[in-house]
Short mmCIF file of N, CA and C in Angstrom, two decimals:
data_model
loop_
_atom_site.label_atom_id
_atom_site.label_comp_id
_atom_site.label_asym_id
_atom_site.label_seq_id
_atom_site.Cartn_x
_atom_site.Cartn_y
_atom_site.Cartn_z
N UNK A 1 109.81 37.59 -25.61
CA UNK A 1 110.26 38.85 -26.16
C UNK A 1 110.25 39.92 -25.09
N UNK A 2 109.18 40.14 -24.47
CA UNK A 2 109.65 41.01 -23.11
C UNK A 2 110.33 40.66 -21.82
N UNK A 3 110.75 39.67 -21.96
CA UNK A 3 111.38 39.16 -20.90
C UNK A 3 113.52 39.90 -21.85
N UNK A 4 112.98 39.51 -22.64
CA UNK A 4 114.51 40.14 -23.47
C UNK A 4 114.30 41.06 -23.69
N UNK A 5 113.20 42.69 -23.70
CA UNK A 5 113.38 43.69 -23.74
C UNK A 5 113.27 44.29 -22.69
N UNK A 6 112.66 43.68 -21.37
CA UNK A 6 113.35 43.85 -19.82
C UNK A 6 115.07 43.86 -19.28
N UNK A 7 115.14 43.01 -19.82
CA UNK A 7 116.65 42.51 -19.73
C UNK A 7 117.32 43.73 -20.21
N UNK A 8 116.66 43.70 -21.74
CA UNK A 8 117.88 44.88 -22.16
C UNK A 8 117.69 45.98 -21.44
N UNK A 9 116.71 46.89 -20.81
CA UNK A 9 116.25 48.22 -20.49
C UNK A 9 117.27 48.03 -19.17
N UNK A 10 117.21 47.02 -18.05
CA UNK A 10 117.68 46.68 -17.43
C UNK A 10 119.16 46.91 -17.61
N UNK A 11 119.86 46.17 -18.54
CA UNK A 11 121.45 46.93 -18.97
C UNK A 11 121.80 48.15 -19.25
N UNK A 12 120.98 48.42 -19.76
CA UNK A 12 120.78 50.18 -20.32
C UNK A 12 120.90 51.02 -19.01
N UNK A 13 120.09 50.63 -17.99
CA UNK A 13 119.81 51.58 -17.09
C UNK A 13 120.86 51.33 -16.18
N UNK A 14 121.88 50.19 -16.07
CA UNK A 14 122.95 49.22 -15.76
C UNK A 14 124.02 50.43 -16.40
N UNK A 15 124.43 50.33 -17.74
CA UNK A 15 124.88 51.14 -18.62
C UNK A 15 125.41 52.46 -18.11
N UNK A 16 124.34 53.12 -17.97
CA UNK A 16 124.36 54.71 -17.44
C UNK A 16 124.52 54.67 -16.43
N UNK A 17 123.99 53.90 -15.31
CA UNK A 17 124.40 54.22 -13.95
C UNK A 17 126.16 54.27 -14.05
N UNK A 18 126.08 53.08 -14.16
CA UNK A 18 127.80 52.61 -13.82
C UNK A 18 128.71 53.71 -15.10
N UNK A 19 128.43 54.75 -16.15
CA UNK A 19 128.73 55.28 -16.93
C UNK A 19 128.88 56.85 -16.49
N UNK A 20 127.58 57.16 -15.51
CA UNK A 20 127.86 58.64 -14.75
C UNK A 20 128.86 58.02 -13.41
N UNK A 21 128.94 57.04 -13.02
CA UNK A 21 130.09 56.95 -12.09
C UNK A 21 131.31 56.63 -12.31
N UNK A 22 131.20 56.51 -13.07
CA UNK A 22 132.74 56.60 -14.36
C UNK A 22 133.04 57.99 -14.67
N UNK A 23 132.32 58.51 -15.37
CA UNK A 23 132.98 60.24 -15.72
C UNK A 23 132.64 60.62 -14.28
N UNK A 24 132.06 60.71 -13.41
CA UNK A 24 132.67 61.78 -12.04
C UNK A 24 134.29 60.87 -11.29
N UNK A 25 134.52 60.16 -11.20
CA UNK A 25 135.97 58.88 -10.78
C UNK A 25 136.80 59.54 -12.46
N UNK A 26 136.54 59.90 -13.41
CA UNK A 26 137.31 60.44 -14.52
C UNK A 26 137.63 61.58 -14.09
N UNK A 27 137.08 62.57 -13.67
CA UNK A 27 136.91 64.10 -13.76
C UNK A 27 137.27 64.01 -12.71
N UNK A 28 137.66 63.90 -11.82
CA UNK A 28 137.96 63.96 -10.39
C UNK A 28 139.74 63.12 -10.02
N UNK A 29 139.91 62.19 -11.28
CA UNK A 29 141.51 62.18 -11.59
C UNK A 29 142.22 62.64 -11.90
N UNK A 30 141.57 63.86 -13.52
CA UNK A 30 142.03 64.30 -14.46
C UNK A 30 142.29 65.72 -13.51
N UNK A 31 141.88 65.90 -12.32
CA UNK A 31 141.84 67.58 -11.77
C UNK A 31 143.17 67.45 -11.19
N UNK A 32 143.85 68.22 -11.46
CA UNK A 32 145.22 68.37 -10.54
C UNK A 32 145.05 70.09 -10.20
N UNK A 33 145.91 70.29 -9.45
CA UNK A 33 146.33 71.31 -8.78
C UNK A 33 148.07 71.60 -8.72
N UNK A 34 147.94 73.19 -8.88
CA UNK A 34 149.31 73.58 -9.91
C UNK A 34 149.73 74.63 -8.85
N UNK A 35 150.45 75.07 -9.10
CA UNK A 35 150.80 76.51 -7.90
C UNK A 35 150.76 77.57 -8.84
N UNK A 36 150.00 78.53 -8.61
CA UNK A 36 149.68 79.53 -9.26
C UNK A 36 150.90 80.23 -9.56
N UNK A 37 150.87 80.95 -11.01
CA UNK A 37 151.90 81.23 -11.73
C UNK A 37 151.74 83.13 -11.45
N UNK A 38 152.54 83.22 -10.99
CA UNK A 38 152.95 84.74 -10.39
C UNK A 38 151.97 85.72 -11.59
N UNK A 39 151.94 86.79 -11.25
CA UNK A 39 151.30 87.78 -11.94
C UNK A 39 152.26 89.19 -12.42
N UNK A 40 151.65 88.71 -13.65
CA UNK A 40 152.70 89.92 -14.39
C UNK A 40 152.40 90.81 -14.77
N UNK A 41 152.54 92.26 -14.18
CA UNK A 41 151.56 93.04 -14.62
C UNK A 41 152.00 93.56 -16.39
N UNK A 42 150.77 94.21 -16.71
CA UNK A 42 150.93 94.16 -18.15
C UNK A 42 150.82 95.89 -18.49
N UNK A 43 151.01 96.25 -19.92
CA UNK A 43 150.79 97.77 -19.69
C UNK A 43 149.71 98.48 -19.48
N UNK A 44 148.22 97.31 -19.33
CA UNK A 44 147.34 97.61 -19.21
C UNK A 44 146.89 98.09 -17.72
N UNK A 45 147.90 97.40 -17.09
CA UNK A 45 147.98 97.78 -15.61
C UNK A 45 148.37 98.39 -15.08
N UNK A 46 149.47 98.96 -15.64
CA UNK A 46 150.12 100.29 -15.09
C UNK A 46 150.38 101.60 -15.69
N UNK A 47 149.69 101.54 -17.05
CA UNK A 47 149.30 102.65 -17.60
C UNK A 47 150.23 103.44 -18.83
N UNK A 48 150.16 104.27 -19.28
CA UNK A 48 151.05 104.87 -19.85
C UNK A 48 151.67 106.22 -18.96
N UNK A 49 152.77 105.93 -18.68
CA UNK A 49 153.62 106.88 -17.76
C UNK A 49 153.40 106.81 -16.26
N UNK A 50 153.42 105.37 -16.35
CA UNK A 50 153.02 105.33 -14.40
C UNK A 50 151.69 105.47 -14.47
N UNK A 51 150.88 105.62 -15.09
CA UNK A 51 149.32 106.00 -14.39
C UNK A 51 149.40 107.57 -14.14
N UNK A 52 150.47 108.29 -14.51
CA UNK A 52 150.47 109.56 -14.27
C UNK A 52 150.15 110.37 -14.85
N UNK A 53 149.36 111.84 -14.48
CA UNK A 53 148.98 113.11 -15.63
C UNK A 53 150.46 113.96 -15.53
N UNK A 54 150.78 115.01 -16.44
CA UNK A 54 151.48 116.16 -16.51
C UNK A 54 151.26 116.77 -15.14
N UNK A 55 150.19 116.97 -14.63
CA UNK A 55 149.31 117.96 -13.76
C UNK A 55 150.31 117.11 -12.52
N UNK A 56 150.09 115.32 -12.47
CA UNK A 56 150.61 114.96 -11.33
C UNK A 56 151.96 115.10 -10.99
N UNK A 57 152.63 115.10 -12.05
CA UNK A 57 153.66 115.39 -12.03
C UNK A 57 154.30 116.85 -11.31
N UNK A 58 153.99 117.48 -12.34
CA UNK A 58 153.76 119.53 -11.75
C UNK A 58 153.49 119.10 -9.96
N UNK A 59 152.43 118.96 -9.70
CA UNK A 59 152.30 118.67 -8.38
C UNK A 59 153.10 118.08 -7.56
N UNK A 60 153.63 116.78 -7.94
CA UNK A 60 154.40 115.83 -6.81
C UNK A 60 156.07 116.51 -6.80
N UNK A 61 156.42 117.31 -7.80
CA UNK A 61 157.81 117.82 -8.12
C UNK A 61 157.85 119.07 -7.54
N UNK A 62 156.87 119.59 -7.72
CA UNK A 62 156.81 121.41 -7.23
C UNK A 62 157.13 122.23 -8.81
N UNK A 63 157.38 121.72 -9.70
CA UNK A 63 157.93 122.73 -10.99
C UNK A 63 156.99 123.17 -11.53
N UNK A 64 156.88 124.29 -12.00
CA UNK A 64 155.99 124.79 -12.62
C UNK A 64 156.45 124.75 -14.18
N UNK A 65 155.69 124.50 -15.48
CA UNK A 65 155.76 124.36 -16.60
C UNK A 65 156.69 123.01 -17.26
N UNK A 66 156.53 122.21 -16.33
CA UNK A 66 157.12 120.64 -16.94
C UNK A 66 156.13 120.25 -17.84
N UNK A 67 156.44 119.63 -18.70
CA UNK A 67 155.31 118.88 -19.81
C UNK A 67 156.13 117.69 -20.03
N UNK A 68 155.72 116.89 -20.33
CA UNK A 68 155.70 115.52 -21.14
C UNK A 68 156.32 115.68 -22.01
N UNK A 69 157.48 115.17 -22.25
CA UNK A 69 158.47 115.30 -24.18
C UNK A 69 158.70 114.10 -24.62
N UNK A 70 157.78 112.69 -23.99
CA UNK A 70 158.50 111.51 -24.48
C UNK A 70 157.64 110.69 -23.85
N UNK A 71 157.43 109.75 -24.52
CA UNK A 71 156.04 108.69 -23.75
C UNK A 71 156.15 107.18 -24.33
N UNK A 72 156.33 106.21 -23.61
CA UNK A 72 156.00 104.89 -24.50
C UNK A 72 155.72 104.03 -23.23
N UNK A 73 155.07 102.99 -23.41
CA UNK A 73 154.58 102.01 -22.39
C UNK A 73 155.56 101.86 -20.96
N UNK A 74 157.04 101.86 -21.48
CA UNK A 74 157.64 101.88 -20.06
C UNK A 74 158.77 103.03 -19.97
N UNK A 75 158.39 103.80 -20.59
CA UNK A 75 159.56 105.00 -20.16
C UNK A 75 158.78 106.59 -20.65
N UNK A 76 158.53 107.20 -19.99
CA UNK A 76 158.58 108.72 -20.06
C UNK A 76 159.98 109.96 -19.34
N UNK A 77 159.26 111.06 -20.51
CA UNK A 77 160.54 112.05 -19.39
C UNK A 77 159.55 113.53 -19.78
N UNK A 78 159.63 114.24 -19.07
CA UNK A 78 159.54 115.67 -18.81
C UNK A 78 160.03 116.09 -18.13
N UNK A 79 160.62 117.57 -19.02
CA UNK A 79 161.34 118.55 -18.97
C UNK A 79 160.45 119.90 -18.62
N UNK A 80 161.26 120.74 -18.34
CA UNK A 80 161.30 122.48 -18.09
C UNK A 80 160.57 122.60 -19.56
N UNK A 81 159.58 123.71 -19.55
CA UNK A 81 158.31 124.00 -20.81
C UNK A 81 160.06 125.52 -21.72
N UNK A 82 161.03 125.78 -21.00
CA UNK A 82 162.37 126.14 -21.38
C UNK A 82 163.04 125.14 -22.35
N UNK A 83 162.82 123.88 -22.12
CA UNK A 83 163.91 123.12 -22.68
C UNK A 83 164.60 122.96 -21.30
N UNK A 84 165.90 122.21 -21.91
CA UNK A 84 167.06 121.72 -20.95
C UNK A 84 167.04 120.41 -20.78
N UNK A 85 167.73 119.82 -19.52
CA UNK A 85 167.90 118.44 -19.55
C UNK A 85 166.39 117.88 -18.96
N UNK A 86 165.81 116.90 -18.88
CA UNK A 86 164.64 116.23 -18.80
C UNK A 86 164.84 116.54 -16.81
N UNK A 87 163.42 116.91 -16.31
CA UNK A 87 163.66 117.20 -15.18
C UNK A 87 162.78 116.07 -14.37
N UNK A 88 161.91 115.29 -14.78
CA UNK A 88 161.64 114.12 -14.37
C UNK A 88 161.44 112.59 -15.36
N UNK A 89 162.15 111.21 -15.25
CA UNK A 89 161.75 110.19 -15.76
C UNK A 89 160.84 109.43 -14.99
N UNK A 90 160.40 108.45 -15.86
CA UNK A 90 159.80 107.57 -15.21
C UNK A 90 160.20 106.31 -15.72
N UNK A 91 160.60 104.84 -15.15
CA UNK A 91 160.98 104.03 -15.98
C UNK A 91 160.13 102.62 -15.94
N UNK A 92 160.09 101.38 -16.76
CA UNK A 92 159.45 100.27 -15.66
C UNK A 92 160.44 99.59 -16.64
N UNK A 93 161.06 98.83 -15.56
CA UNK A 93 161.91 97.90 -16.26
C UNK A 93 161.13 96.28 -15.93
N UNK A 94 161.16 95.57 -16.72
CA UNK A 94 160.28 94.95 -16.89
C UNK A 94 161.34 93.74 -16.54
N UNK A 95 160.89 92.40 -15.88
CA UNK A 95 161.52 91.34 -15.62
C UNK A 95 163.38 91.42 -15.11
N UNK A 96 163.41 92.61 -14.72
CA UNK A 96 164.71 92.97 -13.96
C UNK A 96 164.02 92.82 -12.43
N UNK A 97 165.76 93.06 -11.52
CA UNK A 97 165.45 92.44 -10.22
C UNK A 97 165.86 93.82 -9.63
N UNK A 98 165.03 93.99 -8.58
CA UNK A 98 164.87 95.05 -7.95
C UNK A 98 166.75 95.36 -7.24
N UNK A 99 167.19 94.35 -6.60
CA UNK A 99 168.42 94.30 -6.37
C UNK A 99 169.60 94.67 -7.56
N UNK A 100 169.03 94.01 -8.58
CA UNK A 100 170.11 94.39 -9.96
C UNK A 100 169.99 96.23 -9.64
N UNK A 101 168.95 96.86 -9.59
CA UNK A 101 169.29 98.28 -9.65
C UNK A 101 170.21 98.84 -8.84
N UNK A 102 170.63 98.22 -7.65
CA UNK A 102 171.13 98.73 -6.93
C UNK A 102 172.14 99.01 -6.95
N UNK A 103 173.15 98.28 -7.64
CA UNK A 103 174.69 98.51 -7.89
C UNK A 103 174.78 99.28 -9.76
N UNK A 104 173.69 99.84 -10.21
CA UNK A 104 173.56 100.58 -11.03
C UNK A 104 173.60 102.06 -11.19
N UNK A 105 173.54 102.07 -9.88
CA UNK A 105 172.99 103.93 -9.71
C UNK A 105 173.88 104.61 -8.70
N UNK A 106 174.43 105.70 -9.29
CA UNK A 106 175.54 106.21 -8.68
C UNK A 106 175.42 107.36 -8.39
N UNK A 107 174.45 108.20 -8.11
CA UNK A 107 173.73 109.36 -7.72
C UNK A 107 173.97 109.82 -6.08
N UNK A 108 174.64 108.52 -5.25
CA UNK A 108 174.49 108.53 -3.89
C UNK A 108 174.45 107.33 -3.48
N UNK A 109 174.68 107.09 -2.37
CA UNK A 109 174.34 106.14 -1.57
C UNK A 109 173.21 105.25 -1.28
N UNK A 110 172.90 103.55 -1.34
CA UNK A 110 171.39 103.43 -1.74
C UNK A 110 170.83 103.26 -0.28
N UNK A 111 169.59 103.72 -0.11
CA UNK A 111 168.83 103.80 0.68
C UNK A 111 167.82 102.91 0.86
N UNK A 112 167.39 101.94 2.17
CA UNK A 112 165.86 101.27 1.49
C UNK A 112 164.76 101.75 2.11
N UNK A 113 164.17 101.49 1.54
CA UNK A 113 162.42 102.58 1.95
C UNK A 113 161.70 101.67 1.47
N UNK A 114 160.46 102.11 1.86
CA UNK A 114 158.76 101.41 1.44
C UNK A 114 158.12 102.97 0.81
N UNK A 115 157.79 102.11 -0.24
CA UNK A 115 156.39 102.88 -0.89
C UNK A 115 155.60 102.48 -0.94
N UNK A 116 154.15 102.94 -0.27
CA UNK A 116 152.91 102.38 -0.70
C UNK A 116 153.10 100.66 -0.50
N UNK A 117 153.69 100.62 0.63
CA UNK A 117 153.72 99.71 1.40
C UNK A 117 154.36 98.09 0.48
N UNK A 118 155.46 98.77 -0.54
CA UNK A 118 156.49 97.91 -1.14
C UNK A 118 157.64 98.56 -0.99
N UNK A 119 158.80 97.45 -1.14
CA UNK A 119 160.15 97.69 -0.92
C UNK A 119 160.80 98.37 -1.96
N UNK A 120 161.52 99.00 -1.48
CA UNK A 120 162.37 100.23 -2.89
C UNK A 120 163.56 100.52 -2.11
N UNK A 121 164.10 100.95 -3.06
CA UNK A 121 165.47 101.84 -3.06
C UNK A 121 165.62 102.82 -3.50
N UNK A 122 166.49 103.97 -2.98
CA UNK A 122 166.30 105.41 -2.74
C UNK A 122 167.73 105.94 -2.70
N UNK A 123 168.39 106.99 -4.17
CA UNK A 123 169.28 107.38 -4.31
C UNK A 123 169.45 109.02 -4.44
N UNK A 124 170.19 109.63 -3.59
CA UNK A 124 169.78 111.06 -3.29
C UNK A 124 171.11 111.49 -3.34
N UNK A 125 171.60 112.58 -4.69
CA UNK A 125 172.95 112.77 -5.22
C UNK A 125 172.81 114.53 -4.69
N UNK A 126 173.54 115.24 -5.14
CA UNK A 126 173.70 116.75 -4.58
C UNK A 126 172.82 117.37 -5.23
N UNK A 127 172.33 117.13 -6.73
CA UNK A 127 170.71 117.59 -7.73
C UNK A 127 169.65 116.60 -8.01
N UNK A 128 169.68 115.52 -7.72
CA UNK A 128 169.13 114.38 -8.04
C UNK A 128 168.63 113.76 -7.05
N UNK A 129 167.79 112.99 -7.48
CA UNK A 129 166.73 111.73 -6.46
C UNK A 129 166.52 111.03 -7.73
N UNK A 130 166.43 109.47 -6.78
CA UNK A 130 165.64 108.57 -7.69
C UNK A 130 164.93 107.35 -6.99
N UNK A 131 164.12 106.66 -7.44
CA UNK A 131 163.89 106.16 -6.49
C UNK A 131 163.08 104.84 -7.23
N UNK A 132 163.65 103.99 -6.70
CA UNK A 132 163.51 102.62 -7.40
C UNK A 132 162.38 101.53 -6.60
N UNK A 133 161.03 101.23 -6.81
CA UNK A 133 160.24 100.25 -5.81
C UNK A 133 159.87 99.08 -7.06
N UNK A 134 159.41 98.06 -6.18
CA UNK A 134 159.07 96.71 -6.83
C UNK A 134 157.71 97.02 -7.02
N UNK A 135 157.73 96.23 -8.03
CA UNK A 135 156.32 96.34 -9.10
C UNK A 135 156.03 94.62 -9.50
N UNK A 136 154.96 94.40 -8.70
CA UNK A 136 154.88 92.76 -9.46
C UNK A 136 155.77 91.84 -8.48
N UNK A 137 156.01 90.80 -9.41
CA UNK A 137 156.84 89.46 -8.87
C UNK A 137 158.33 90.46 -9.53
N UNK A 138 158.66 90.14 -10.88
CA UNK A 138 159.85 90.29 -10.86
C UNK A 138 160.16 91.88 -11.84
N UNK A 139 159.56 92.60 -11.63
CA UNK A 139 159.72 94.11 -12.25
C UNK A 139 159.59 95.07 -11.15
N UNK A 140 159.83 96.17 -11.39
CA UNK A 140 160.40 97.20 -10.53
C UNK A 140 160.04 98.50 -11.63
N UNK A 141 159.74 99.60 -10.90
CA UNK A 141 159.78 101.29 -11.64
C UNK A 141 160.55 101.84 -10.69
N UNK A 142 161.13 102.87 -11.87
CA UNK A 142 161.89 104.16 -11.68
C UNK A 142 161.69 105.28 -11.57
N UNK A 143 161.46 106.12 -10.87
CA UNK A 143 161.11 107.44 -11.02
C UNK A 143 162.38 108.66 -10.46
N UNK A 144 162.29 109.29 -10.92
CA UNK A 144 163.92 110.17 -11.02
C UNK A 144 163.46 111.58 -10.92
N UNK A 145 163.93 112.22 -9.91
CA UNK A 145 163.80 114.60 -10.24
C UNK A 145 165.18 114.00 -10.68
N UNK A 146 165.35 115.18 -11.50
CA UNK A 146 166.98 115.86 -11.77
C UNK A 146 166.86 117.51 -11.56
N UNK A 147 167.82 117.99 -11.01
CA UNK A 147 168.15 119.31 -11.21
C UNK A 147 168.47 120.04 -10.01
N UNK A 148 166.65 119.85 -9.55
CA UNK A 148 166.32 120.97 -8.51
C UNK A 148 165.86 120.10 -7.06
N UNK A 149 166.31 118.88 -7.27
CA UNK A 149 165.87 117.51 -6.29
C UNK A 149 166.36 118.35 -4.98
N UNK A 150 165.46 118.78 -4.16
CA UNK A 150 166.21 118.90 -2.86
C UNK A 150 166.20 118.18 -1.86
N UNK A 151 164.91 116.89 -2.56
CA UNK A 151 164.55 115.65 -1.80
C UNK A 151 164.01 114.27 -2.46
N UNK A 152 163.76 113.68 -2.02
CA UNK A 152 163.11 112.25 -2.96
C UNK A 152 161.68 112.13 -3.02
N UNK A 153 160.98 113.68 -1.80
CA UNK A 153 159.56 113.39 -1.78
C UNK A 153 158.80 112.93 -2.89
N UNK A 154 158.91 114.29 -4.37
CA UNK A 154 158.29 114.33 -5.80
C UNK A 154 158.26 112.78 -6.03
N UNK A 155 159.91 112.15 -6.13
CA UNK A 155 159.83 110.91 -7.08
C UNK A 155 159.28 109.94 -6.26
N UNK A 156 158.88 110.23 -4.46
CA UNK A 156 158.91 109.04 -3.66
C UNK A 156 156.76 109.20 -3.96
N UNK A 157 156.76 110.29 -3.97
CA UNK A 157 155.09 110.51 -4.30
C UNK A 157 154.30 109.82 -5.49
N UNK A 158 155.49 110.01 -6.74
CA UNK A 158 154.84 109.60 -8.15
C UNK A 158 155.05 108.20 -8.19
N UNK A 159 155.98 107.64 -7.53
CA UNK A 159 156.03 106.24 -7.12
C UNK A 159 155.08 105.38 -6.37
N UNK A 160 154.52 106.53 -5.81
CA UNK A 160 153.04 105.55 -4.87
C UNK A 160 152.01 105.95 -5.55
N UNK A 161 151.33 106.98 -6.32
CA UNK A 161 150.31 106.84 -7.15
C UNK A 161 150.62 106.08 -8.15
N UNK A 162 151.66 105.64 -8.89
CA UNK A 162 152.08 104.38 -9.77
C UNK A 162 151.08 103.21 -9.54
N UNK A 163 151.99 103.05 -8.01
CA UNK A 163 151.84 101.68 -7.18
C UNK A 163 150.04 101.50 -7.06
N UNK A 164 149.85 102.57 -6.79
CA UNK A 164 148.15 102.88 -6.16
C UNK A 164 147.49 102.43 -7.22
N UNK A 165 147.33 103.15 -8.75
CA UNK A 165 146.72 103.12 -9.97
C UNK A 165 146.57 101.98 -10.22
N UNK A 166 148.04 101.17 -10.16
CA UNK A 166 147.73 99.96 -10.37
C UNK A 166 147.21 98.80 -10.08
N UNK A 167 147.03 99.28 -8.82
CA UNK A 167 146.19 98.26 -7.45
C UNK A 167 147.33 97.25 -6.81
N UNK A 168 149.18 97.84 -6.54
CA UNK A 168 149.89 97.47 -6.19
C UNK A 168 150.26 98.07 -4.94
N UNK A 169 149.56 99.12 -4.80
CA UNK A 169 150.05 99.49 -2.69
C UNK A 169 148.90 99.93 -2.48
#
């Protein structure tokens, strides 16, 4: 009888050995490696209105009494605290190609520039600027003066605290 409950302890311990060298030869088949799937930023990442205040705005434009008249995850606009036409947007077009903007915008001639150390495009009309940089793998924002644009600085500024906020330049 102990010669057969040797035996068995013996298989047992037989058993498990050869049973943990089985699941690590399992687990070590079953692992593959994938190519990481691009990153998309979400609205949690880039905020509501660019990551931007009213205040930053006022600041990066030079206008005094712009406010906020319109807000949703990827599009804002403020206008003159007068009324009138909207004197800055902001846009994020989401899964568009930075190139698609380009033959969209007819404000001027397109320009390419870096913001915050990404590629953009830069349209500068006789009242207007706008200015288009990549956001992500395949999205891009817009930021636009109208009116009193005497340059692209405002929209080329609110475009890199965008980029910044988001931890994209």
């Amino acid at each position: 009888m102990r010669a057969v409950g040797a035996a068995v302890g013996i298989a047992l311990i037989g058993a498990v050995i050869a049973g943990c060298s089985g699941a690590t030869d399992q687990r070590a088949a079953l692992t593959t490696t994938t190519a990481p799937r691009p990153v998309m930023p979400s609205p949690n990442t880039i905020g509501l209105c660019g990551g931007v205040t009213d205040a930053d705005v006022v600041q990066a434009v030079g206008l005094a009494g712009v406010r906020r008249v319109s807000a949703n995850p990827v599009s804002c606009a403020w206008q003159p605290a007068a009324g009138g036409d909207y004197a800055v947007t902001f846009h994020w077009f989401r899964g568009s190609s930075l190139e698609e903007r380009r033959g969209q915008v007819t404000a001027g001639k397109p320009a390419a520039v870096q913001v915050a150390g990404q590629p953009g495009i830069e349209w500068q009309g006789a009242q207007s600027c706008e200015v288009a940089v990549a956001f992500g793998n395949s999205d891009f924002i817009d930021w636009s003066e109208r009116a009193s644009a005497q340059s692209c600085t405002g929209p080329e500024r609110l475009a890199a605290a965008t980029l910044t906020k988001a931890g994209q330049g």
